[in-house]
Short mmCIF file of N, CA and C in Angstrom, two decimals:
data_model
loop_
_atom_site.label_atom_id
_atom_site.label_comp_id
_atom_site.label_asym_id
_atom_site.label_seq_id
_atom_site.Cartn_x
_atom_site.Cartn_y
_atom_site.Cartn_z
N MET A 11 -0.81 -6.63 37.79
CA MET A 11 -1.03 -7.53 36.67
C MET A 11 -2.15 -6.97 35.79
N SER A 12 -1.99 -7.13 34.51
CA SER A 12 -2.94 -6.59 33.54
C SER A 12 -4.07 -7.58 33.26
N ASP A 13 -5.25 -7.02 33.00
CA ASP A 13 -6.39 -7.86 32.61
C ASP A 13 -6.41 -8.11 31.11
N PHE A 14 -5.49 -7.47 30.38
CA PHE A 14 -5.46 -7.61 28.92
C PHE A 14 -4.88 -8.97 28.53
N ASP A 15 -5.64 -9.72 27.76
CA ASP A 15 -5.18 -11.03 27.28
C ASP A 15 -5.14 -10.95 25.76
N LYS A 16 -3.94 -10.88 25.21
CA LYS A 16 -3.80 -10.73 23.76
C LYS A 16 -4.43 -11.88 22.99
N HIS A 17 -4.54 -13.03 23.60
CA HIS A 17 -5.13 -14.19 22.93
C HIS A 17 -6.65 -14.15 22.91
N ARG A 18 -7.23 -13.16 23.59
CA ARG A 18 -8.68 -12.97 23.59
C ARG A 18 -9.05 -11.59 23.04
N SER A 19 -8.06 -10.89 22.52
CA SER A 19 -8.27 -9.55 21.98
C SER A 19 -8.47 -9.63 20.47
N ALA A 20 -9.66 -9.25 20.01
CA ALA A 20 -9.94 -9.28 18.57
C ALA A 20 -8.96 -8.39 17.81
N GLY A 21 -8.67 -7.22 18.36
CA GLY A 21 -7.75 -6.30 17.69
C GLY A 21 -6.35 -6.87 17.57
N TYR A 22 -5.84 -7.42 18.67
CA TYR A 22 -4.51 -8.02 18.64
C TYR A 22 -4.46 -9.17 17.64
N LEU A 23 -5.44 -10.05 17.72
CA LEU A 23 -5.44 -11.22 16.84
C LEU A 23 -5.61 -10.82 15.37
N ALA A 24 -6.46 -9.83 15.09
CA ALA A 24 -6.65 -9.38 13.71
C ALA A 24 -5.35 -8.78 13.17
N ASN A 25 -4.67 -7.99 13.99
CA ASN A 25 -3.40 -7.40 13.57
C ASN A 25 -2.35 -8.48 13.33
N HIS A 26 -2.28 -9.43 14.24
CA HIS A 26 -1.32 -10.53 14.09
C HIS A 26 -1.64 -11.36 12.85
N MET A 27 -2.91 -11.66 12.65
CA MET A 27 -3.31 -12.43 11.49
C MET A 27 -2.96 -11.68 10.21
N ALA A 28 -3.19 -10.38 10.17
CA ALA A 28 -2.88 -9.59 8.99
C ALA A 28 -1.38 -9.65 8.67
N ARG A 29 -0.55 -9.56 9.70
CA ARG A 29 0.89 -9.63 9.48
C ARG A 29 1.32 -11.02 8.97
N VAL A 30 0.73 -12.06 9.55
CA VAL A 30 1.06 -13.43 9.13
C VAL A 30 0.59 -13.67 7.68
N PHE A 31 -0.63 -13.22 7.38
CA PHE A 31 -1.14 -13.34 6.01
C PHE A 31 -0.24 -12.59 5.05
N ALA A 32 0.12 -11.34 5.38
CA ALA A 32 0.95 -10.52 4.50
C ALA A 32 2.30 -11.20 4.24
N HIS A 33 2.89 -11.77 5.28
CA HIS A 33 4.17 -12.46 5.12
C HIS A 33 4.02 -13.68 4.20
N ALA A 34 2.98 -14.47 4.44
CA ALA A 34 2.76 -15.66 3.61
C ALA A 34 2.49 -15.27 2.16
N LEU A 35 1.70 -14.23 1.96
CA LEU A 35 1.43 -13.76 0.60
C LEU A 35 2.70 -13.24 -0.05
N ALA A 36 3.47 -12.47 0.69
CA ALA A 36 4.73 -11.93 0.14
C ALA A 36 5.63 -13.05 -0.35
N GLU A 37 5.71 -14.13 0.42
CA GLU A 37 6.54 -15.27 0.03
C GLU A 37 6.03 -15.92 -1.26
N ARG A 38 4.70 -16.00 -1.40
CA ARG A 38 4.10 -16.65 -2.57
C ARG A 38 4.20 -15.80 -3.84
N ILE A 39 4.14 -14.47 -3.69
CA ILE A 39 4.13 -13.62 -4.88
C ILE A 39 5.51 -13.05 -5.22
N ARG A 40 6.47 -13.22 -4.32
CA ARG A 40 7.82 -12.73 -4.58
C ARG A 40 8.38 -13.27 -5.89
N PRO A 41 8.22 -14.58 -6.20
CA PRO A 41 8.74 -15.07 -7.48
C PRO A 41 8.11 -14.39 -8.72
N LEU A 42 6.95 -13.78 -8.52
CA LEU A 42 6.29 -13.05 -9.62
C LEU A 42 6.81 -11.61 -9.72
N GLY A 43 7.68 -11.22 -8.79
CA GLY A 43 8.20 -9.87 -8.78
C GLY A 43 7.27 -8.86 -8.15
N LEU A 44 6.35 -9.35 -7.31
CA LEU A 44 5.35 -8.48 -6.70
C LEU A 44 5.54 -8.39 -5.19
N ALA A 45 5.13 -7.25 -4.64
CA ALA A 45 5.05 -7.04 -3.20
C ALA A 45 3.57 -6.96 -2.84
N PRO A 46 3.20 -7.23 -1.57
CA PRO A 46 1.79 -7.20 -1.19
C PRO A 46 1.06 -5.90 -1.54
N GLY A 47 1.69 -4.75 -1.36
CA GLY A 47 1.04 -3.48 -1.71
C GLY A 47 0.74 -3.37 -3.20
N GLN A 48 1.64 -3.89 -4.01
CA GLN A 48 1.41 -3.91 -5.45
C GLN A 48 0.26 -4.84 -5.79
N PHE A 49 0.23 -5.99 -5.14
CA PHE A 49 -0.83 -6.96 -5.41
C PHE A 49 -2.20 -6.36 -5.12
N MET A 50 -2.33 -5.70 -3.98
CA MET A 50 -3.63 -5.10 -3.61
C MET A 50 -4.04 -4.05 -4.64
N THR A 51 -3.08 -3.28 -5.12
CA THR A 51 -3.36 -2.27 -6.14
C THR A 51 -3.76 -2.94 -7.46
N LEU A 52 -3.07 -4.00 -7.81
CA LEU A 52 -3.40 -4.73 -9.04
C LEU A 52 -4.80 -5.33 -8.97
N ILE A 53 -5.21 -5.81 -7.80
CA ILE A 53 -6.56 -6.37 -7.67
C ILE A 53 -7.59 -5.34 -8.12
N GLU A 54 -7.42 -4.10 -7.68
CA GLU A 54 -8.36 -3.05 -8.07
C GLU A 54 -8.26 -2.73 -9.55
N LEU A 55 -7.06 -2.70 -10.09
CA LEU A 55 -6.90 -2.40 -11.52
C LEU A 55 -7.34 -3.55 -12.41
N TRP A 56 -7.22 -4.79 -11.94
CA TRP A 56 -7.75 -5.92 -12.71
C TRP A 56 -9.27 -5.83 -12.77
N ARG A 57 -9.87 -5.32 -11.72
CA ARG A 57 -11.34 -5.15 -11.70
C ARG A 57 -11.77 -3.96 -12.56
N GLU A 58 -10.96 -2.88 -12.53
CA GLU A 58 -11.32 -1.68 -13.29
C GLU A 58 -10.04 -0.93 -13.65
N ASP A 59 -9.62 -1.12 -14.86
CA ASP A 59 -8.42 -0.45 -15.37
C ASP A 59 -8.73 1.04 -15.58
N GLY A 60 -7.70 1.89 -15.41
CA GLY A 60 -7.88 3.30 -15.68
C GLY A 60 -8.32 4.12 -14.49
N LEU A 61 -8.16 3.60 -13.28
CA LEU A 61 -8.50 4.35 -12.07
C LEU A 61 -7.48 5.46 -11.84
N THR A 62 -7.85 6.43 -11.02
CA THR A 62 -6.91 7.47 -10.62
C THR A 62 -6.26 7.07 -9.29
N GLN A 63 -5.22 7.78 -8.92
CA GLN A 63 -4.58 7.54 -7.64
C GLN A 63 -5.58 7.78 -6.51
N ARG A 64 -6.39 8.80 -6.65
CA ARG A 64 -7.40 9.10 -5.63
C ARG A 64 -8.38 7.94 -5.48
N ASP A 65 -8.80 7.35 -6.62
CA ASP A 65 -9.70 6.19 -6.58
C ASP A 65 -9.06 5.05 -5.79
N LEU A 66 -7.80 4.79 -6.07
CA LEU A 66 -7.10 3.68 -5.41
C LEU A 66 -6.93 3.93 -3.92
N VAL A 67 -6.62 5.16 -3.55
CA VAL A 67 -6.50 5.50 -2.12
C VAL A 67 -7.82 5.20 -1.41
N ALA A 68 -8.92 5.61 -2.02
CA ALA A 68 -10.24 5.39 -1.40
C ALA A 68 -10.59 3.91 -1.34
N ARG A 69 -10.36 3.19 -2.41
CA ARG A 69 -10.74 1.77 -2.46
C ARG A 69 -9.89 0.90 -1.53
N LEU A 70 -8.62 1.25 -1.39
CA LEU A 70 -7.72 0.43 -0.58
C LEU A 70 -7.54 0.96 0.84
N ASP A 71 -8.10 2.13 1.11
CA ASP A 71 -8.03 2.73 2.45
C ASP A 71 -6.59 2.85 2.92
N VAL A 72 -5.75 3.45 2.06
CA VAL A 72 -4.34 3.69 2.40
C VAL A 72 -4.06 5.18 2.31
N GLU A 73 -2.93 5.58 2.84
CA GLU A 73 -2.51 6.97 2.79
C GLU A 73 -2.09 7.34 1.37
N GLN A 74 -2.30 8.61 1.03
CA GLN A 74 -1.93 9.12 -0.28
C GLN A 74 -0.44 8.89 -0.56
N ALA A 75 0.42 9.15 0.42
CA ALA A 75 1.86 8.99 0.23
C ALA A 75 2.23 7.52 -0.02
N THR A 76 1.56 6.62 0.70
CA THR A 76 1.81 5.19 0.51
C THR A 76 1.45 4.77 -0.91
N MET A 77 0.29 5.23 -1.39
CA MET A 77 -0.13 4.89 -2.75
C MET A 77 0.82 5.50 -3.78
N ALA A 78 1.25 6.73 -3.55
CA ALA A 78 2.18 7.38 -4.48
C ALA A 78 3.46 6.56 -4.61
N ASN A 79 3.99 6.09 -3.48
CA ASN A 79 5.21 5.27 -3.51
C ASN A 79 4.98 3.93 -4.19
N THR A 80 3.83 3.32 -3.92
CA THR A 80 3.50 2.03 -4.55
C THR A 80 3.41 2.20 -6.06
N LEU A 81 2.72 3.23 -6.51
CA LEU A 81 2.56 3.46 -7.95
C LEU A 81 3.90 3.78 -8.62
N LYS A 82 4.74 4.52 -7.94
CA LYS A 82 6.07 4.83 -8.48
C LYS A 82 6.86 3.54 -8.70
N ARG A 83 6.80 2.65 -7.71
CA ARG A 83 7.51 1.37 -7.83
C ARG A 83 6.89 0.51 -8.94
N MET A 84 5.56 0.51 -9.03
CA MET A 84 4.88 -0.28 -10.07
C MET A 84 5.23 0.23 -11.46
N GLU A 85 5.33 1.54 -11.59
CA GLU A 85 5.71 2.12 -12.88
C GLU A 85 7.14 1.72 -13.22
N ARG A 86 8.03 1.82 -12.25
CA ARG A 86 9.43 1.41 -12.43
C ARG A 86 9.55 -0.06 -12.83
N ASP A 87 8.67 -0.90 -12.25
CA ASP A 87 8.71 -2.34 -12.50
C ASP A 87 7.97 -2.75 -13.78
N GLY A 88 7.44 -1.79 -14.52
CA GLY A 88 6.78 -2.10 -15.78
C GLY A 88 5.38 -2.67 -15.64
N LEU A 89 4.72 -2.40 -14.52
CA LEU A 89 3.37 -2.91 -14.30
C LEU A 89 2.29 -1.93 -14.75
N ILE A 90 2.61 -0.64 -14.71
CA ILE A 90 1.63 0.39 -15.06
C ILE A 90 2.29 1.56 -15.78
N PRO A 91 1.55 2.22 -16.66
CA PRO A 91 1.89 3.58 -17.06
C PRO A 91 0.80 4.50 -16.51
N ARG A 92 1.13 5.76 -16.36
CA ARG A 92 0.12 6.76 -15.98
C ARG A 92 -0.11 7.65 -17.19
N ARG A 93 -1.38 7.99 -17.39
CA ARG A 93 -1.76 8.80 -18.54
C ARG A 93 -2.59 10.00 -18.08
N ALA A 94 -2.62 11.01 -18.91
CA ALA A 94 -3.45 12.17 -18.62
C ALA A 94 -4.91 11.75 -18.55
N HIS A 95 -5.63 12.31 -17.59
CA HIS A 95 -7.06 12.04 -17.44
C HIS A 95 -7.81 12.77 -18.55
N ASP A 96 -8.86 12.14 -19.06
CA ASP A 96 -9.62 12.73 -20.17
C ASP A 96 -10.29 14.05 -19.81
N SER A 97 -10.81 14.16 -18.59
CA SER A 97 -11.58 15.35 -18.25
C SER A 97 -11.03 16.17 -17.10
N ASP A 98 -9.99 15.70 -16.41
CA ASP A 98 -9.42 16.43 -15.28
C ASP A 98 -7.92 16.59 -15.52
N SER A 99 -7.52 17.80 -15.87
CA SER A 99 -6.12 18.04 -16.24
C SER A 99 -5.16 17.84 -15.06
N ARG A 100 -5.67 17.83 -13.83
CA ARG A 100 -4.82 17.62 -12.66
C ARG A 100 -4.61 16.14 -12.36
N ALA A 101 -5.48 15.29 -12.86
CA ALA A 101 -5.43 13.86 -12.52
C ALA A 101 -4.76 13.06 -13.63
N ARG A 102 -4.28 11.90 -13.23
CA ARG A 102 -3.72 10.94 -14.18
C ARG A 102 -4.39 9.60 -13.93
N THR A 103 -4.62 8.86 -14.98
CA THR A 103 -5.21 7.53 -14.84
C THR A 103 -4.10 6.49 -14.88
N ILE A 104 -4.34 5.40 -14.19
CA ILE A 104 -3.36 4.33 -14.08
C ILE A 104 -3.88 3.13 -14.85
N HIS A 105 -3.03 2.59 -15.69
CA HIS A 105 -3.42 1.49 -16.58
C HIS A 105 -2.47 0.31 -16.41
N LEU A 106 -2.97 -0.85 -16.73
CA LEU A 106 -2.18 -2.07 -16.66
C LEU A 106 -1.37 -2.27 -17.93
N THR A 107 -0.15 -2.76 -17.77
CA THR A 107 0.62 -3.19 -18.92
C THR A 107 0.24 -4.64 -19.23
N GLU A 108 0.65 -5.13 -20.35
CA GLU A 108 0.40 -6.54 -20.69
C GLU A 108 1.07 -7.45 -19.65
N HIS A 109 2.23 -7.05 -19.20
CA HIS A 109 2.94 -7.82 -18.17
C HIS A 109 2.07 -7.94 -16.91
N ALA A 110 1.48 -6.84 -16.48
CA ALA A 110 0.62 -6.86 -15.28
C ALA A 110 -0.62 -7.72 -15.51
N ARG A 111 -1.18 -7.65 -16.69
CA ARG A 111 -2.35 -8.48 -17.00
C ARG A 111 -1.99 -9.97 -16.93
N ALA A 112 -0.80 -10.30 -17.41
CA ALA A 112 -0.36 -11.70 -17.42
C ALA A 112 -0.12 -12.24 -16.01
N LEU A 113 0.09 -11.36 -15.03
CA LEU A 113 0.34 -11.79 -13.66
C LEU A 113 -0.95 -12.10 -12.89
N GLN A 114 -2.10 -11.73 -13.44
CA GLN A 114 -3.35 -11.89 -12.70
C GLN A 114 -3.59 -13.34 -12.28
N GLY A 115 -3.54 -14.27 -13.20
CA GLY A 115 -3.79 -15.68 -12.87
C GLY A 115 -2.83 -16.22 -11.82
N PRO A 116 -1.52 -16.09 -12.04
CA PRO A 116 -0.57 -16.60 -11.04
C PRO A 116 -0.67 -15.90 -9.68
N ALA A 117 -0.92 -14.60 -9.67
CA ALA A 117 -1.01 -13.86 -8.40
C ALA A 117 -2.27 -14.25 -7.63
N GLU A 118 -3.38 -14.37 -8.35
CA GLU A 118 -4.62 -14.77 -7.68
C GLU A 118 -4.52 -16.21 -7.18
N ALA A 119 -3.84 -17.07 -7.93
CA ALA A 119 -3.64 -18.45 -7.47
C ALA A 119 -2.80 -18.47 -6.19
N ALA A 120 -1.78 -17.62 -6.12
CA ALA A 120 -0.95 -17.53 -4.92
C ALA A 120 -1.79 -17.08 -3.72
N ALA A 121 -2.63 -16.06 -3.92
CA ALA A 121 -3.48 -15.57 -2.83
C ALA A 121 -4.48 -16.63 -2.40
N ASN A 122 -5.06 -17.33 -3.36
CA ASN A 122 -6.01 -18.40 -3.04
C ASN A 122 -5.32 -19.52 -2.25
N ALA A 123 -4.07 -19.80 -2.57
CA ALA A 123 -3.33 -20.84 -1.85
C ALA A 123 -3.08 -20.42 -0.40
N VAL A 124 -2.76 -19.15 -0.19
CA VAL A 124 -2.55 -18.66 1.18
C VAL A 124 -3.86 -18.74 1.96
N ASN A 125 -4.96 -18.32 1.35
CA ASN A 125 -6.26 -18.40 2.01
C ASN A 125 -6.61 -19.84 2.36
N ALA A 126 -6.39 -20.74 1.42
CA ALA A 126 -6.69 -22.16 1.65
C ALA A 126 -5.84 -22.71 2.79
N GLN A 127 -4.57 -22.34 2.81
CA GLN A 127 -3.68 -22.80 3.88
C GLN A 127 -4.16 -22.29 5.24
N ALA A 128 -4.56 -21.04 5.29
CA ALA A 128 -4.98 -20.44 6.56
C ALA A 128 -6.27 -21.07 7.08
N MET A 129 -7.13 -21.52 6.17
CA MET A 129 -8.44 -22.02 6.59
C MET A 129 -8.58 -23.53 6.42
N ARG A 130 -7.47 -24.22 6.23
CA ARG A 130 -7.54 -25.65 5.92
C ARG A 130 -8.18 -26.49 7.00
N GLY A 131 -8.12 -26.07 8.25
CA GLY A 131 -8.73 -26.85 9.32
C GLY A 131 -10.18 -26.49 9.58
N MET A 132 -10.75 -25.64 8.74
CA MET A 132 -12.13 -25.18 8.95
C MET A 132 -13.07 -25.88 7.97
N SER A 133 -14.28 -26.15 8.45
CA SER A 133 -15.31 -26.69 7.56
C SER A 133 -15.78 -25.57 6.64
N GLY A 134 -16.55 -25.92 5.64
CA GLY A 134 -17.12 -24.92 4.74
C GLY A 134 -17.95 -23.89 5.48
N ALA A 135 -18.76 -24.35 6.43
CA ALA A 135 -19.59 -23.44 7.21
C ALA A 135 -18.72 -22.53 8.08
N GLU A 136 -17.66 -23.09 8.66
CA GLU A 136 -16.77 -22.27 9.49
C GLU A 136 -16.05 -21.21 8.64
N ARG A 137 -15.65 -21.59 7.43
CA ARG A 137 -15.01 -20.62 6.54
C ARG A 137 -15.97 -19.47 6.23
N SER A 138 -17.20 -19.81 5.92
CA SER A 138 -18.21 -18.78 5.62
C SER A 138 -18.44 -17.88 6.83
N ASP A 139 -18.56 -18.49 8.01
CA ASP A 139 -18.75 -17.72 9.23
C ASP A 139 -17.55 -16.81 9.50
N PHE A 140 -16.37 -17.33 9.31
CA PHE A 140 -15.14 -16.58 9.55
C PHE A 140 -15.11 -15.33 8.67
N ILE A 141 -15.36 -15.50 7.39
CA ILE A 141 -15.37 -14.37 6.45
C ILE A 141 -16.47 -13.38 6.83
N ARG A 142 -17.64 -13.88 7.13
CA ARG A 142 -18.78 -13.02 7.50
C ARG A 142 -18.46 -12.22 8.75
N LEU A 143 -17.90 -12.87 9.75
CA LEU A 143 -17.59 -12.19 11.01
C LEU A 143 -16.46 -11.18 10.86
N MET A 144 -15.46 -11.50 10.06
CA MET A 144 -14.40 -10.52 9.82
C MET A 144 -14.97 -9.29 9.10
N THR A 145 -15.81 -9.53 8.11
CA THR A 145 -16.43 -8.43 7.38
C THR A 145 -17.29 -7.58 8.30
N GLN A 146 -18.03 -8.23 9.18
CA GLN A 146 -18.87 -7.52 10.15
C GLN A 146 -18.03 -6.64 11.07
N ALA A 147 -16.91 -7.17 11.55
CA ALA A 147 -16.04 -6.40 12.43
C ALA A 147 -15.44 -5.20 11.69
N ILE A 148 -15.01 -5.41 10.46
CA ILE A 148 -14.47 -4.32 9.66
C ILE A 148 -15.52 -3.24 9.46
N ASP A 149 -16.71 -3.64 9.08
CA ASP A 149 -17.79 -2.67 8.86
C ASP A 149 -18.14 -1.91 10.13
N SER A 150 -18.06 -2.57 11.28
CA SER A 150 -18.37 -1.92 12.56
C SER A 150 -17.37 -0.84 12.92
N LEU A 151 -16.16 -0.95 12.42
CA LEU A 151 -15.11 0.01 12.76
C LEU A 151 -14.98 1.16 11.76
N LYS A 152 -15.66 1.05 10.65
CA LYS A 152 -15.58 2.13 9.65
C LYS A 152 -16.34 3.35 10.15
N PRO A 153 -15.78 4.53 9.87
CA PRO A 153 -16.47 5.77 10.30
C PRO A 153 -17.79 5.97 9.62
#
């Protein structure tokens, strides 16, 4: 018999929670024509338009190939164009279309609704502790 208890494993629970959150978010943003990977990329571009693919890979901590596929799909869906970088001929900058800008409010509202649903049984202090502890665990695992 194993001593491993998935219900007491932070890693198991974090992974399970991430999958459940991703599914709930996907359901909420699907009517907007977005997938979770696109949403995460848009969050960064809404904060700072004109990033490079390398910038997005670093900020989102995803593989280069994953980001390349996400950006290709976003370009196909009319969310972004890519332009030549001003000072680096090898790089291209990624910009938001008006359509992508218009999705910010509805997409963020969908994400806020998922967060509220997930934490609805928690007090304000518990919500703050939950976020703080998750952030602490993430920071502890970073190289």
